[in-house]
Short mmCIF file of C-alpha atoms in Angstrom, two decimals:
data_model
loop_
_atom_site.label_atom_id
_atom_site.label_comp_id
_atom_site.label_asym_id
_atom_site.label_seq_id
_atom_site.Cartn_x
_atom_site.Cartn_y
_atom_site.Cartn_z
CA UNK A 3 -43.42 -109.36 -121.54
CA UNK A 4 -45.73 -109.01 -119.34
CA UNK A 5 -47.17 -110.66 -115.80
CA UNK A 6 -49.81 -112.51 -117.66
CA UNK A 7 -47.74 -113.20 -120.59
CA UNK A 8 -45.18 -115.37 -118.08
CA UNK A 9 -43.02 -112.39 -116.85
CA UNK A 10 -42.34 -110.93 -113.66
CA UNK A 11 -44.01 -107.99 -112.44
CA UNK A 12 -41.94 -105.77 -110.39
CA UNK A 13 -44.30 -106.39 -107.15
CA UNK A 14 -43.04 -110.22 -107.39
CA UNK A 15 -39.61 -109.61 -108.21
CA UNK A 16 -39.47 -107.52 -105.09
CA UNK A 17 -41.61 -109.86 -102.96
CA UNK A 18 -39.41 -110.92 -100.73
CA UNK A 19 -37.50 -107.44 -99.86
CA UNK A 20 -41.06 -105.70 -99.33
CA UNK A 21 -41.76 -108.38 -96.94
CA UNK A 22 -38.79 -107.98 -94.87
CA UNK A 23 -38.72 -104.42 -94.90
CA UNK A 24 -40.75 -102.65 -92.06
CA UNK A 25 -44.01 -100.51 -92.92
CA UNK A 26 -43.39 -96.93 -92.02
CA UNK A 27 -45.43 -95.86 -88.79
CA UNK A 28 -47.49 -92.68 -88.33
CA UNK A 29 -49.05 -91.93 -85.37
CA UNK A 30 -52.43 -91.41 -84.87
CA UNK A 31 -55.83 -91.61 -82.25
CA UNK A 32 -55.81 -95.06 -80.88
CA UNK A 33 -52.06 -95.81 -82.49
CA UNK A 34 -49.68 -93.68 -80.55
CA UNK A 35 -45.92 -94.76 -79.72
CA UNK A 36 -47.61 -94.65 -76.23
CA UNK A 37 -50.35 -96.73 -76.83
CA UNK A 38 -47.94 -98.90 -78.54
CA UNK A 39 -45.19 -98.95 -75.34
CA UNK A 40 -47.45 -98.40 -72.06
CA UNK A 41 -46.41 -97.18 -69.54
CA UNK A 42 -44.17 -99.80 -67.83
CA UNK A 43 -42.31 -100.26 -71.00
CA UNK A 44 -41.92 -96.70 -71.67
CA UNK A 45 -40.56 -96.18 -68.04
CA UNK A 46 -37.93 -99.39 -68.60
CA UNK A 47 -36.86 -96.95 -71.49
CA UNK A 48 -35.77 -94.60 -69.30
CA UNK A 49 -34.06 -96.23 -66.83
CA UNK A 50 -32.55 -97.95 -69.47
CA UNK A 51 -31.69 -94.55 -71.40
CA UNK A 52 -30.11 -93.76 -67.73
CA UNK A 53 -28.07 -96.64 -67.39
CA UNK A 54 -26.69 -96.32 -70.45
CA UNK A 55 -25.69 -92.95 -69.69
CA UNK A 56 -24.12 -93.15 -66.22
CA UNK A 57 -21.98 -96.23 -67.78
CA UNK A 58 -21.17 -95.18 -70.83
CA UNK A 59 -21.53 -91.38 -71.54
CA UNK A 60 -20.32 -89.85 -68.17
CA UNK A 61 -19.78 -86.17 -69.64
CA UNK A 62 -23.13 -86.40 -70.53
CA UNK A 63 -24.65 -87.61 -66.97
CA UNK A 64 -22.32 -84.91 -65.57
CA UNK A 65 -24.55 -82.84 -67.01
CA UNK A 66 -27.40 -83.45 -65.04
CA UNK A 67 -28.22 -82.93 -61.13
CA UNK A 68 -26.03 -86.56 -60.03
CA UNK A 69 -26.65 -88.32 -56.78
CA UNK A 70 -24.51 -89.37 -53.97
CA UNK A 71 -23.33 -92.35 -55.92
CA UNK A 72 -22.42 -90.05 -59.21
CA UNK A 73 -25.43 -90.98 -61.01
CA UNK A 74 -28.00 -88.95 -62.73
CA UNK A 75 -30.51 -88.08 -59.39
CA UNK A 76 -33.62 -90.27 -58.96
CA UNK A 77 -35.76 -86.80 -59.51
CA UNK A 78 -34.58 -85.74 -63.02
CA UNK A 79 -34.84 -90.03 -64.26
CA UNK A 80 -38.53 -89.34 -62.76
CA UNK A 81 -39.20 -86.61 -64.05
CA UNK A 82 -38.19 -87.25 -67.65
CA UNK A 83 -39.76 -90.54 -67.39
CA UNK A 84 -43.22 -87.95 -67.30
CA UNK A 85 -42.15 -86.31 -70.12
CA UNK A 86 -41.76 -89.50 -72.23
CA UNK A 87 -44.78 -90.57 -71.34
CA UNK A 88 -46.56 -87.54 -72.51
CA UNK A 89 -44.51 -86.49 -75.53
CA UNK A 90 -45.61 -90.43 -76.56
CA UNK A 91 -48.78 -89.41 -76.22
CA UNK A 92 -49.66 -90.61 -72.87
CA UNK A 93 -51.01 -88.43 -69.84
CA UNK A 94 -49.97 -85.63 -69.56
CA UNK A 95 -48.52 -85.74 -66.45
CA UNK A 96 -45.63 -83.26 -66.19
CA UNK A 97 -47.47 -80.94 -68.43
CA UNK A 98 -49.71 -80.64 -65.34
CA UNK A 99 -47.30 -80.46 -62.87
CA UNK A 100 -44.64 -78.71 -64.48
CA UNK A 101 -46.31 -76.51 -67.07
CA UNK A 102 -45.51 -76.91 -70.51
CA UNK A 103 -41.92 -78.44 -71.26
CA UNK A 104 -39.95 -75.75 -72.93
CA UNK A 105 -37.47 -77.72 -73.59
CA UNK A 106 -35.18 -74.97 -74.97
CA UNK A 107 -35.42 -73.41 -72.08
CA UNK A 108 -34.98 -76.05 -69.53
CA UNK A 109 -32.10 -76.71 -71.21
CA UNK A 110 -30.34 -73.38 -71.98
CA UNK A 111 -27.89 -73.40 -68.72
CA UNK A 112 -26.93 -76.24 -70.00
CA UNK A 113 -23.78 -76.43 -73.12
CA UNK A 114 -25.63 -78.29 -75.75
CA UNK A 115 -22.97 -79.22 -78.83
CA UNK A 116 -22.83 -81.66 -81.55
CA UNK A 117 -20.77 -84.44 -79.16
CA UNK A 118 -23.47 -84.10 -76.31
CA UNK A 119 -26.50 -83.96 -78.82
CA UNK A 120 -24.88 -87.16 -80.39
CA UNK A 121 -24.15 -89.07 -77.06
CA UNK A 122 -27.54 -88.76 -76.34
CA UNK A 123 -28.76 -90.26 -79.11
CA UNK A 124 -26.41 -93.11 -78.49
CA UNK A 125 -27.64 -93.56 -75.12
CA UNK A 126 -31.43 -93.54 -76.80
CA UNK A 127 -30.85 -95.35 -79.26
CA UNK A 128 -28.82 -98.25 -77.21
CA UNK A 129 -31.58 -98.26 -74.72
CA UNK A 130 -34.02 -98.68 -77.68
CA UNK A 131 -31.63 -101.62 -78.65
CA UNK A 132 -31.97 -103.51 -75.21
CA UNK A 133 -35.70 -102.77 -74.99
CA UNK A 134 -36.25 -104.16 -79.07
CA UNK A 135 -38.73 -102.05 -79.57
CA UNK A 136 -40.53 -103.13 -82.80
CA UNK A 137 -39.10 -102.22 -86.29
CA UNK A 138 -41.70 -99.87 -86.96
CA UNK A 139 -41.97 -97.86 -83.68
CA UNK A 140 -38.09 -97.58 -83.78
CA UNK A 141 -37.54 -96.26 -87.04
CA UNK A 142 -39.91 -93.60 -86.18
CA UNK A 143 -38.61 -93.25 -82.78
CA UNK A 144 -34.90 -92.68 -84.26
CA UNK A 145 -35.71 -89.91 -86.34
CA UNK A 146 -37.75 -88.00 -83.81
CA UNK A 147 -35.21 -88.45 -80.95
CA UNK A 148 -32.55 -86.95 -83.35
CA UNK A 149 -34.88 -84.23 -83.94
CA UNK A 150 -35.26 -83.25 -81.06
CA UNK A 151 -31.78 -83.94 -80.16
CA UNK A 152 -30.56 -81.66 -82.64
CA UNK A 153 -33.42 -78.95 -81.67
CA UNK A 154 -31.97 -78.55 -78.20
CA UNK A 155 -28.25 -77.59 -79.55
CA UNK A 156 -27.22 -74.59 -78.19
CA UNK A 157 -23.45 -74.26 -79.12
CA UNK A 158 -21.35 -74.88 -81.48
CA UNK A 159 -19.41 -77.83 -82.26
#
């Protein structure tokens, strides 16, 4: 039977899960995960991301420069707060003070395994939580955190 005959089509028998169910995001000119943020948003992200690491992940803030109160220092909570901006597609501030990111790199004296990779993602993703950033923007957000995440492991395990 069909729609006009009295019958269902599959679009209405679905109707209410497509409505509830986010529409996947792309970014593009004029629709970035920056534009979308803004700055001051993007920067509560990261001091978020940070307090969510010194409290709850201290192996992983260990691994970062810490300040005279154990914390992750003021400079590298600045400085990645540049990045984010950027890689969001914002200025691109620490590309123009710092060169290009090379994250591999920055991050090679540092033991990257599969428990610090997934911590932070935690803290990301918890930060994310406490922010709410918008269905859309987060799903997108979770799997390019992960990716990158995952890009910077370095050792096994």
């Amino acid at each position: 039977m069909t729609a006009s005959q009295g019958g269902r089509s599959s679009a209405c028998r679905r109707g209410a899960q497509e409505v509830s169910e986010p529409v996947p995001y792309e970014p593009r000119p004029g629709d970035t995960p920056f534009d979308r943020l803004g700055r001051e948003r993007t920067l509560q992200l990261v001091a978020r991301f940070y307090e969510v690491m010194d409290r709850d992940e201290p192996a992983l803030a260990r691994l970062h420069p810490l300040d005279e109160d154990g914390r992750v220092a003021v400079a590298n909570r600045e400085r990645f707060g540049m990045f984010l901006v950027g890689w969001l597609g914002g200025p691109q501030e620490y590309v123009a003070q710092h060169g290009h990111p090379r994250l591999r790199m920055r991050h090679s004296q540092v033991k990257v395994d599969v428990a610090m990779r997934d911590a932070w993602v935690r803290c990301i993703r918890r930060a994310m939580d406490d922010l709410g950033i918008e269905p859309e923007l987060r799903v997108w957000l979770d799997g390019r955190f992960a990716d990158v995440a995952d890009f910077l492991r370095n050792a096994p395990g």
